[in-house]
PDB file of C-alpha atoms in Angstrom:
ATOM      1  CA  SER A  30       4.363  36.277  57.717  1.00 27.00           C
ATOM      2  CA  GLY A  31       2.399  35.469  60.417  1.00 35.00           C
ATOM      3  CA  GLY A  32      -0.782  37.181  61.142  1.00 40.00           C
ATOM      4  CA  GLY A  33      -1.272  39.017  64.880  1.00 42.00           C
ATOM      5  CA  GLY A  34      -3.522  37.449  67.176  1.00 46.00           C
ATOM      6  CA  GLY A  35      -2.771  34.173  70.096  1.00 49.00           C
ATOM      7  CA  GLY A  36      -2.060  30.883  69.203  1.00 50.00           C
ATOM      8  CA  SER A  37      -1.412  32.138  65.297  1.00 47.00           C
ATOM      9  CA  GLU A  38       1.083  30.509  63.906  1.00 52.00           C
ATOM     10  CA  GLU A  39       4.394  31.019  61.852  1.00 52.00           C
ATOM     11  CA  PRO A  40       3.946  29.578  57.979  1.00 53.00           C
ATOM     12  CA  SER A  41       6.272  26.881  57.547  1.00 70.00           C
ATOM     13  CA  LEU A  42       9.251  27.509  54.890  1.00 79.00           C
ATOM     14  CA  ARG A  43      10.826  25.034  52.366  1.00 81.00           C
ATOM     15  CA  LEU A  44      12.551  25.433  49.314  1.00 86.00           C
ATOM     16  CA  GLU A  45      11.890  23.705  46.051  1.00 90.00           C
ATOM     17  CA  ILE A  46      14.656  23.006  42.742  1.00 90.00           C
ATOM     18  CA  THR A  47      11.866  20.842  40.486  1.00 94.00           C
ATOM     19  CA  ASP A  48      13.165  19.837  36.766  1.00 95.00           C
ATOM     20  CA  ASN A  49      16.996  20.724  36.230  1.00 94.00           C
ATOM     21  CA  THR A  50      19.156  18.570  33.577  1.00 95.00           C
ATOM     22  CA  PHE A  51      22.995  18.713  34.010  1.00 93.00           C
ATOM     23  CA  ARG A  52      24.994  18.197  30.564  1.00 95.00           C
ATOM     24  CA  GLY A  53      28.717  17.176  29.934  1.00 96.00           C
ATOM     25  CA  LEU A  54      29.726  19.217  33.038  1.00 93.00           C
ATOM     26  CA  SER A  55      33.214  18.838  34.398  1.00 94.00           C
ATOM     27  CA  SER A  56      33.917  20.709  38.099  1.00 91.00           C
ATOM     28  CA  LYS A  57      36.745  20.493  40.989  1.00 89.00           C
ATOM     29  CA  LYS A  58      33.363  21.970  42.676  1.00 90.00           C
ATOM     30  CA  PRO A  59      30.335  20.912  43.322  1.00 90.00           C
ATOM     31  CA  MET A  60      27.471  21.668  40.585  1.00 90.00           C
ATOM     32  CA  LEU A  61      25.338  22.244  43.836  1.00 89.00           C
ATOM     33  CA  LEU A  62      26.517  24.456  46.795  1.00 88.00           C
ATOM     34  CA  PHE A  63      24.004  24.742  49.625  1.00 85.00           C
ATOM     35  CA  ASN A  64      25.349  26.740  52.877  1.00 83.00           C
ATOM     36  CA  GLU A  65      23.955  27.492  56.170  1.00 78.00           C
ATOM     37  CA  PHE A  66      20.587  26.718  54.803  1.00 75.00           C
ATOM     38  CA  LYS A  67      16.953  26.217  58.421  1.00 77.00           C
ATOM     39  CA  VAL A  68      14.709  24.946  56.046  1.00 81.00           C
ATOM     40  CA  PRO A  69      13.684  22.313  54.449  1.00 83.00           C
ATOM     41  CA  VAL A  70      14.348  21.404  50.628  1.00 88.00           C
ATOM     42  CA  VAL A  71      13.047  19.224  47.899  1.00 92.00           C
ATOM     43  CA  ILE A  72      14.319  18.400  44.861  1.00 93.00           C
ATOM     44  CA  ILE A  73      12.605  17.070  41.629  1.00 94.00           C
ATOM     45  CA  LYS A  74      13.315  15.306  39.094  1.00 94.00           C
ATOM     46  CA  LEU A  75      17.277  16.116  38.883  1.00 94.00           C
ATOM     47  CA  ALA A  76      19.978  14.626  36.377  1.00 95.00           C
ATOM     48  CA  PHE A  77      23.381  14.464  36.149  1.00 94.00           C
ATOM     49  CA  GLU A  78      24.604  12.649  33.245  1.00 95.00           C
ATOM     50  CA  ASN A  79      27.804  12.398  31.619  1.00 96.00           C
ATOM     51  CA  CYS A  80      28.973  15.305  34.387  1.00 95.00           C
ATOM     52  CA  SER A  81      32.299  14.269  36.814  1.00 94.00           C
ATOM     53  CA  THR A  82      33.361  16.178  39.757  1.00 91.00           C
ATOM     54  CA  SER A  83      36.232  15.874  41.825  1.00 88.00           C
ATOM     55  CA  ASN A  84      33.977  16.510  44.420  1.00 87.00           C
ATOM     56  CA  SER A  85      29.971  15.032  45.191  1.00 90.00           C
ATOM     57  CA  PHE A  86      27.625  16.688  43.419  1.00 92.00           C
ATOM     58  CA  ILE A  87      25.578  18.282  45.863  1.00 91.00           C
ATOM     59  CA  VAL A  88      27.218  19.672  48.688  1.00 88.00           C
ATOM     60  CA  MET A  89      24.566  20.529  51.856  1.00 84.00           C
ATOM     61  CA  GLU A  90      27.456  23.222  54.422  1.00 82.00           C
ATOM     62  CA  ARG A  91      25.813  23.359  58.417  1.00 78.00           C
ATOM     63  CA  PHE A  92      23.059  21.931  56.578  1.00 76.00           C
ATOM     64  CA  LYS A  93      20.486  21.192  59.872  1.00 75.00           C
ATOM     65  CA  GLU A  94      17.465  20.327  58.010  1.00 79.00           C
ATOM     66  CA  THR A  95      16.524  17.049  56.169  1.00 82.00           C
ATOM     67  CA  VAL A  96      16.897  17.042  52.164  1.00 88.00           C
ATOM     68  CA  ILE A  97      14.432  15.047  50.091  1.00 91.00           C
ATOM     69  CA  PHE A  98      15.747  13.894  46.686  1.00 93.00           C
ATOM     70  CA  GLU A  99      12.415  13.306  44.136  1.00 95.00           C
ATOM     71  CA  SER A 100      13.546  11.507  40.855  1.00 96.00           C
ATOM     72  CA  LEU A 101      16.730  11.965  40.919  1.00 94.00           C
ATOM     73  CA  ARG A 102      19.162  10.461  38.330  1.00 94.00           C
ATOM     74  CA  LEU A 103      22.722  10.008  37.858  1.00 93.00           C
ATOM     75  CA  GLU A 104      24.034   8.402  34.246  1.00 94.00           C
ATOM     76  CA  SER A 105      27.378   6.935  33.212  1.00 92.00           C
ATOM     77  CA  SER A 106      29.309  10.028  36.131  1.00 91.00           C
ATOM     78  CA  LEU A 107      31.677  10.480  38.152  1.00 91.00           C
ATOM     79  CA  GLY A 108      31.484  11.225  41.364  1.00 89.00           C
ATOM     80  CA  GLY A 109      30.294  11.209  44.477  1.00 89.00           C
ATOM     81  CA  LEU A 110      26.685  12.734  44.881  1.00 90.00           C
ATOM     82  CA  ILE A 111      24.991  13.706  48.168  1.00 88.00           C
ATOM     83  CA  ASN A 112      27.352  14.920  51.221  1.00 84.00           C
ATOM     84  CA  ILE A 113      26.362  17.116  53.957  1.00 79.00           C
ATOM     85  CA  ALA A 114      29.895  18.764  54.896  1.00 72.00           C
ATOM     86  CA  ASP A 115      29.261  19.214  58.319  1.00 66.00           C
ATOM     87  CA  ASP A 116      31.403  17.200  61.219  1.00 60.00           C
ATOM     88  CA  GLU A 117      29.298  18.387  64.143  1.00 58.00           C
ATOM     89  CA  VAL A 118      25.877  18.509  63.363  1.00 56.00           C
ATOM     90  CA  GLU A 119      24.004  15.477  63.431  1.00 62.00           C
ATOM     91  CA  THR A 120      20.345  16.903  63.104  1.00 68.00           C
ATOM     92  CA  ALA A 121      20.258  16.488  59.013  1.00 75.00           C
ATOM     93  CA  GLY A 122      18.318  14.011  56.762  1.00 83.00           C
ATOM     94  CA  ILE A 123      18.906  13.044  53.647  1.00 89.00           C
ATOM     95  CA  VAL A 124      15.464  10.970  52.303  1.00 92.00           C
ATOM     96  CA  LEU A 125      15.799   9.827  47.979  1.00 94.00           C
ATOM     97  CA  VAL A 126      12.940   8.065  46.234  1.00 95.00           C
ATOM     98  CA  ASN A 127      11.968   7.585  43.116  1.00 96.00           C
ATOM     99  CA  SER A 128      15.558   7.305  41.595  1.00 95.00           C
ATOM    100  CA  VAL A 129      17.654   6.646  39.041  1.00 95.00           C
ATOM    101  CA  VAL A 130      21.670   6.121  39.698  1.00 94.00           C
ATOM    102  CA  SER A 131      22.797   3.556  36.284  1.00 94.00           C
ATOM    103  CA  ASN A 132      26.234   3.214  35.001  1.00 92.00           C
ATOM    104  CA  HIS A 133      28.507   5.329  37.241  1.00 90.00           C
ATOM    105  CA  THR A 134      32.271   4.907  39.076  1.00 90.00           C
ATOM    106  CA  LEU A 135      32.690   6.776  42.072  1.00 87.00           C
ATOM    107  CA  LYS A 136      36.120   8.715  42.963  1.00 78.00           C
ATOM    108  CA  ALA A 137      38.076   7.758  44.793  1.00 74.00           C
ATOM    109  CA  GLY A 138      36.944   8.508  48.939  1.00 74.00           C
ATOM    110  CA  LYS A 139      34.050   9.222  47.777  1.00 81.00           C
ATOM    111  CA  THR A 140      30.331   7.659  48.065  1.00 85.00           C
ATOM    112  CA  LEU A 141      26.679   8.087  47.229  1.00 88.00           C
ATOM    113  CA  VAL A 142      26.091   9.404  50.062  1.00 85.00           C
ATOM    114  CA  THR A 143      28.671  10.971  53.221  1.00 79.00           C
ATOM    115  CA  GLY A 144      28.293  13.195  55.924  1.00 72.00           C
ATOM    116  CA  MET A 145      27.370  12.898  59.850  1.00 70.00           C
ATOM    117  CA  MET A 146      22.992  13.078  60.269  1.00 75.00           C
ATOM    118  CA  ALA A 147      20.696  12.154  62.064  1.00 80.00           C
ATOM    119  CA  LEU A 148      18.062  10.544  59.027  1.00 85.00           C
ATOM    120  CA  VAL A 149      18.509   8.574  55.551  1.00 90.00           C
ATOM    121  CA  PHE A 150      15.228   7.215  53.795  1.00 93.00           C
ATOM    122  CA  LEU A 151      15.433   4.855  50.722  1.00 95.00           C
ATOM    123  CA  TYR A 152      12.718   4.008  48.877  1.00 97.00           C
ATOM    124  CA  ASN A 153      12.023   2.936  45.756  1.00 97.00           C
ATOM    125  CA  ASN A 154      15.524   3.835  43.801  1.00 96.00           C
ATOM    126  CA  TYR A 155      17.552   1.835  41.216  1.00 96.00           C
ATOM    127  CA  VAL A 156      20.987   2.049  41.967  1.00 95.00           C
ATOM    128  CA  TYR A 157      22.866   0.016  38.580  1.00 95.00           C
ATOM    129  CA  ASN A 158      26.288  -0.682  37.554  1.00 93.00           C
ATOM    130  CA  THR A 159      27.973   1.819  40.247  1.00 90.00           C
ATOM    131  CA  GLU A 160      31.892   1.353  39.722  1.00 86.00           C
ATOM    132  CA  SER A 161      34.291   2.485  42.989  1.00 82.00           C
ATOM    133  CA  GLU A 162      37.710   3.387  42.551  1.00 78.00           C
ATOM    134  CA  ILE A 163      40.217   2.579  45.364  1.00 75.00           C
ATOM    135  CA  GLY A 164      38.203   4.189  48.974  1.00 70.00           C
ATOM    136  CA  ALA A 165      35.110   4.652  47.791  1.00 73.00           C
ATOM    137  CA  ASN A 166      31.939   2.762  48.929  1.00 79.00           C
ATOM    138  CA  LEU A 167      28.340   3.044  48.359  1.00 84.00           C
ATOM    139  CA  PHE A 168      27.101   3.596  51.066  1.00 85.00           C
ATOM    140  CA  LYS A 169      29.597   4.175  53.271  1.00 79.00           C
ATOM    141  CA  LEU A 170      28.385   5.614  56.641  1.00 78.00           C
ATOM    142  CA  SER A 171      29.963   5.904  60.416  1.00 74.00           C
ATOM    143  CA  SER A 172      28.105   8.232  63.561  1.00 71.00           C
ATOM    144  CA  LEU A 173      29.261   7.795  67.039  1.00 59.00           C
ATOM    145  CA  GLY A 174      26.057   6.020  69.813  1.00 58.00           C
ATOM    146  CA  ASN A 175      23.756   5.049  66.787  1.00 52.00           C
ATOM    147  CA  LYS A 176      22.817   8.562  66.982  1.00 65.00           C
ATOM    148  CA  LEU A 177      22.225   7.458  62.869  1.00 80.00           C
ATOM    149  CA  ASN A 178      18.532   6.038  60.950  1.00 88.00           C
ATOM    150  CA  VAL A 179      19.566   3.823  57.898  1.00 91.00           C
ATOM    151  CA  ILE A 180      16.450   3.098  56.204  1.00 94.00           C
ATOM    152  CA  SER A 181      15.848   0.922  53.502  1.00 96.00           C
ATOM    153  CA  HIS A 182      12.370  -0.179  51.723  1.00 97.00           C
ATOM    154  CA  HIS A 183      11.849  -0.776  48.528  1.00 97.00           C
ATOM    155  CA  ASN A 184      15.157  -0.376  46.604  1.00 97.00           C
ATOM    156  CA  ARG A 185      16.821  -2.809  43.919  1.00 96.00           C
ATOM    157  CA  PHE A 186      20.659  -2.557  43.679  1.00 94.00           C
ATOM    158  CA  GLU A 187      22.832  -4.711  41.343  1.00 95.00           C
ATOM    159  CA  ALA A 188      25.835  -5.584  39.344  1.00 93.00           C
ATOM    160  CA  ASN A 189      27.389  -2.670  41.535  1.00 91.00           C
ATOM    161  CA  SER A 190      31.394  -3.248  43.165  1.00 87.00           C
ATOM    162  CA  GLY A 191      32.283  -1.496  45.981  1.00 80.00           C
ATOM    163  CA  SER A 192      36.576  -0.950  46.429  1.00 79.00           C
ATOM    164  CA  ASN A 193      36.282  -2.162  50.702  1.00 80.00           C
ATOM    165  CA  SER A 194      34.155  -4.494  52.157  1.00 82.00           C
ATOM    166  CA  GLY A 195      30.639  -4.612  51.668  1.00 82.00           C
ATOM    167  CA  GLY A 196      29.411  -3.863  47.745  1.00 85.00           C
ATOM    168  CA  VAL A 197      26.617  -1.398  48.688  1.00 90.00           C
ATOM    169  CA  TRP A 198      26.978  -0.963  52.229  1.00 89.00           C
ATOM    170  CA  ASN A 199      29.640  -0.283  54.590  1.00 85.00           C
ATOM    171  CA  LEU A 200      27.782   0.608  58.162  1.00 84.00           C
ATOM    172  CA  SER A 201      29.846   1.953  61.167  1.00 82.00           C
ATOM    173  CA  GLY A 202      27.928   2.647  64.968  1.00 80.00           C
ATOM    174  CA  MET A 203      24.567   2.626  63.129  1.00 82.00           C
ATOM    175  CA  LYS A 204      20.677   1.881  63.410  1.00 88.00           C
ATOM    176  CA  PHE A 205      20.477  -0.081  59.956  1.00 90.00           C
ATOM    177  CA  SER A 206      16.991  -1.837  58.428  1.00 95.00           C
ATOM    178  CA  ASP A 207      15.991  -2.867  55.240  1.00 96.00           C
ATOM    179  CA  SER A 208      13.286  -4.158  53.641  1.00 97.00           C
ATOM    180  CA  ASN A 209      11.297  -5.337  50.058  1.00 97.00           C
ATOM    181  CA  SER A 210      14.349  -4.521  48.616  1.00 97.00           C
ATOM    182  CA  LEU A 211      16.526  -6.557  46.067  1.00 97.00           C
ATOM    183  CA  TYR A 212      19.950  -7.108  45.602  1.00 95.00           C
ATOM    184  CA  LEU A 213      20.891  -9.054  42.030  1.00 95.00           C
ATOM    185  CA  SER A 214      25.078  -9.646  41.301  1.00 93.00           C
ATOM    186  CA  ASN A 215      27.274  -6.954  44.090  1.00 92.00           C
ATOM    187  CA  PHE A 216      30.387  -7.253  44.301  1.00 90.00           C
ATOM    188  CA  SER A 217      33.024  -6.749  46.767  1.00 88.00           C
ATOM    189  CA  PRO A 218      37.096  -7.686  46.497  1.00 85.00           C
ATOM    190  CA  PHE A 219      37.349  -8.012  50.282  1.00 85.00           C
ATOM    191  CA  THR A 220      34.172  -9.375  52.701  1.00 83.00           C
ATOM    192  CA  GLY A 221      29.846  -8.910  51.902  1.00 85.00           C
ATOM    193  CA  GLY A 222      28.666  -9.178  49.079  1.00 86.00           C
ATOM    194  CA  VAL A 223      26.037  -6.846  50.356  1.00 91.00           C
ATOM    195  CA  LEU A 224      26.765  -5.620  53.040  1.00 89.00           C
ATOM    196  CA  THR A 225      29.708  -4.712  55.816  1.00 86.00           C
ATOM    197  CA  VAL A 226      28.572  -3.811  59.678  1.00 83.00           C
ATOM    198  CA  ASN A 227      30.467  -3.568  62.519  1.00 78.00           C
ATOM    199  CA  ALA A 228      29.786  -4.739  65.927  1.00 72.00           C
ATOM    200  CA  GLN A 229      28.188  -0.794  67.897  1.00 77.00           C
ATOM    201  CA  SER A 230      25.596  -1.577  64.916  1.00 82.00           C
ATOM    202  CA  GLU A 231      22.257  -2.752  65.013  1.00 86.00           C
ATOM    203  CA  CYS A 232      21.162  -3.683  61.597  1.00 89.00           C
ATOM    204  CA  GLU A 233      17.370  -5.332  61.311  1.00 93.00           C
ATOM    205  CA  ILE A 234      16.919  -7.033  57.052  1.00 94.00           C
ATOM    206  CA  ARG A 235      13.126  -8.236  56.444  1.00 96.00           C
ATOM    207  CA  ASN A 236      11.351  -9.415  53.512  1.00 97.00           C
ATOM    208  CA  SER A 237      14.407  -8.586  50.941  1.00 96.00           C
ATOM    209  CA  LYS A 238      15.741 -11.238  48.768  1.00 95.00           C
ATOM    210  CA  PHE A 239      19.897 -11.571  47.776  1.00 94.00           C
ATOM    211  CA  TYR A 240      20.691 -13.115  44.221  1.00 94.00           C
ATOM    212  CA  GLY A 241      24.483 -13.955  43.074  1.00 92.00           C
ATOM    213  CA  ASN A 242      26.607 -11.622  44.485  1.00 92.00           C
ATOM    214  CA  ALA A 243      29.377 -12.190  45.693  1.00 90.00           C
ATOM    215  CA  ALA A 244      33.319 -11.619  47.915  1.00 87.00           C
ATOM    216  CA  ARG A 245      36.447 -11.990  47.035  1.00 83.00           C
ATOM    217  CA  ASP A 246      37.424 -13.128  50.471  1.00 80.00           C
ATOM    218  CA  ASN A 247      34.236 -14.744  52.684  1.00 74.00           C
ATOM    219  CA  GLY A 248      30.332 -13.132  52.956  1.00 73.00           C
ATOM    220  CA  GLY A 249      28.957 -13.877  49.236  1.00 75.00           C
ATOM    221  CA  VAL A 250      26.334 -11.225  51.807  1.00 84.00           C
TER     222      VAL A 250
END
C-alpha cells in the first residue's frame, strides 16, 4: 500500500506469468482466461505445443489494460491465439514480441489476434506455415473511426495462407503501419496475397520486403 504524506504515488501493479508450456492438450474452452483485470499483464515464455481449442488459447474478458507477450511459442496446434472479448471497450492493447508461430492451423472464424482494442504492436516475430480454415485469417481486425492502431515492425511472415482476402492482414477502419518486415511466399485464395485494407483505413509501409507472395484472383501484395 502507498505511504502517507503529500505527493506520494500509489504503487504500480501488474501480473507477470513466466515460463509455462502447454503440451498435447485439447479443450473447447480457452487455455487461459482473464476476467475483468484492471492491471497490466506480462506473459513471458509461454508455449502451446500440439494443442487444440475450439476457442482462442488466450481470452481476455472485459480487459481494459495492456497485455505484453514476450517469447510466446505456438507450434503445430489448432485454434485462435488471442481474443479481447469485449464488444464495447477499445482501451486494451496487445504487444507481441520475439515470438514464433509455426505449422499452426486457425479454426474457422478464428485469427491470431482479434477483439476490440486500441493498439496491436508486433515486433520481431516469426509466423511460418500457418493455414486458415474457411472464414479464418492470420490478422483480421476491424474498428470504427480509426480507433485501432496496428503497428508491425521487423517481423517475418512466411508461407502463410488466409481463407479470405489478405494472406496475412485483413484490415478495416484503422491505422496500419509496417516497417522493416519480410513477407515471403504468402497466399490468399481471393485478393491480396499479403494485405487487404478497406478505404476507411490509413496504411503506411516503409522499408519492408515482399518476395513470392500470390493471390488466386489478383494483387500479389
